[in-house]
Amino acid sequence: TNLRVVANRLLSLKISGFTSLAAGMLKAREVLKEAKRRDRSTIPVMVIITDGSANVPLLRSLATGEIRQFDETGIITREFEELAVKDVIAVSKMIRKEGVHTVVVNTNPHLYGRETYGFSVTRQIASITGGSLHVVGRMVSNEELTERIFGEIAEDQRLIAHKAGQFH
């Protein structure tokens, strides 16, 4: 995949605040499993780009399979935040167990205040999965963001390939 094409598409995404981080990670896990099934030489690498605001839990409990009900107001008021973080941690453990490499990019521009918990969430994802963490913070331009983060991700790719025994 051309990373520059992906970057340009990411820069144009609309943000709603109502996407489950854990659900996105599970979907990426499915895509990586399918890629590995098609080509056994594939090295699965999940790049997670997030502000770390885990505020929407999974609709189905990973532990019990129960269907959960949530309302928009509860999500806005962060009523389900603790449950959402637990889901992210559970999915992170699944990813680690399956040997998926991770690169976590935290896009949260807030260094202080309520939103800083996103750094804790992304640190936990990287720590649990054994992945790398990159913090975007307050970049001056999309170009700077793209150049710096892609440079760091390229270095991550080299390290992952080296660990997997595929030297490029």
CSV table of C-alpha atoms in Angstrom, one decimal, residues 21-33:
chain,number,residue,atom,x,y,z
A,21,LEU,CA,-11.5,2.3,19.0
A,22,ALA,CA,-11.7,-1.4,20.0
A,23,ALA,CA,-14.1,-2.1,17.0
A,24,GLY,CA,-11.6,-0.5,14.6
A,25,MET,CA,-8.8,-2.5,16.0
A,26,LEU,CA,-10.9,-5.7,15.6
A,27,LYS,CA,-11.7,-4.9,12.0
A,28,ALA,CA,-8.0,-4.3,11.3
A,29,ARG,CA,-7.2,-7.6,12.9
A,30,GLU,CA,-9.7,-9.3,10.6
A,31,VAL,CA,-8.2,-7.7,7.5
A,32,LEU,CA,-4.7,-8.7,8.6
A,33,LYS,CA,-5.8,-12.3,9.3
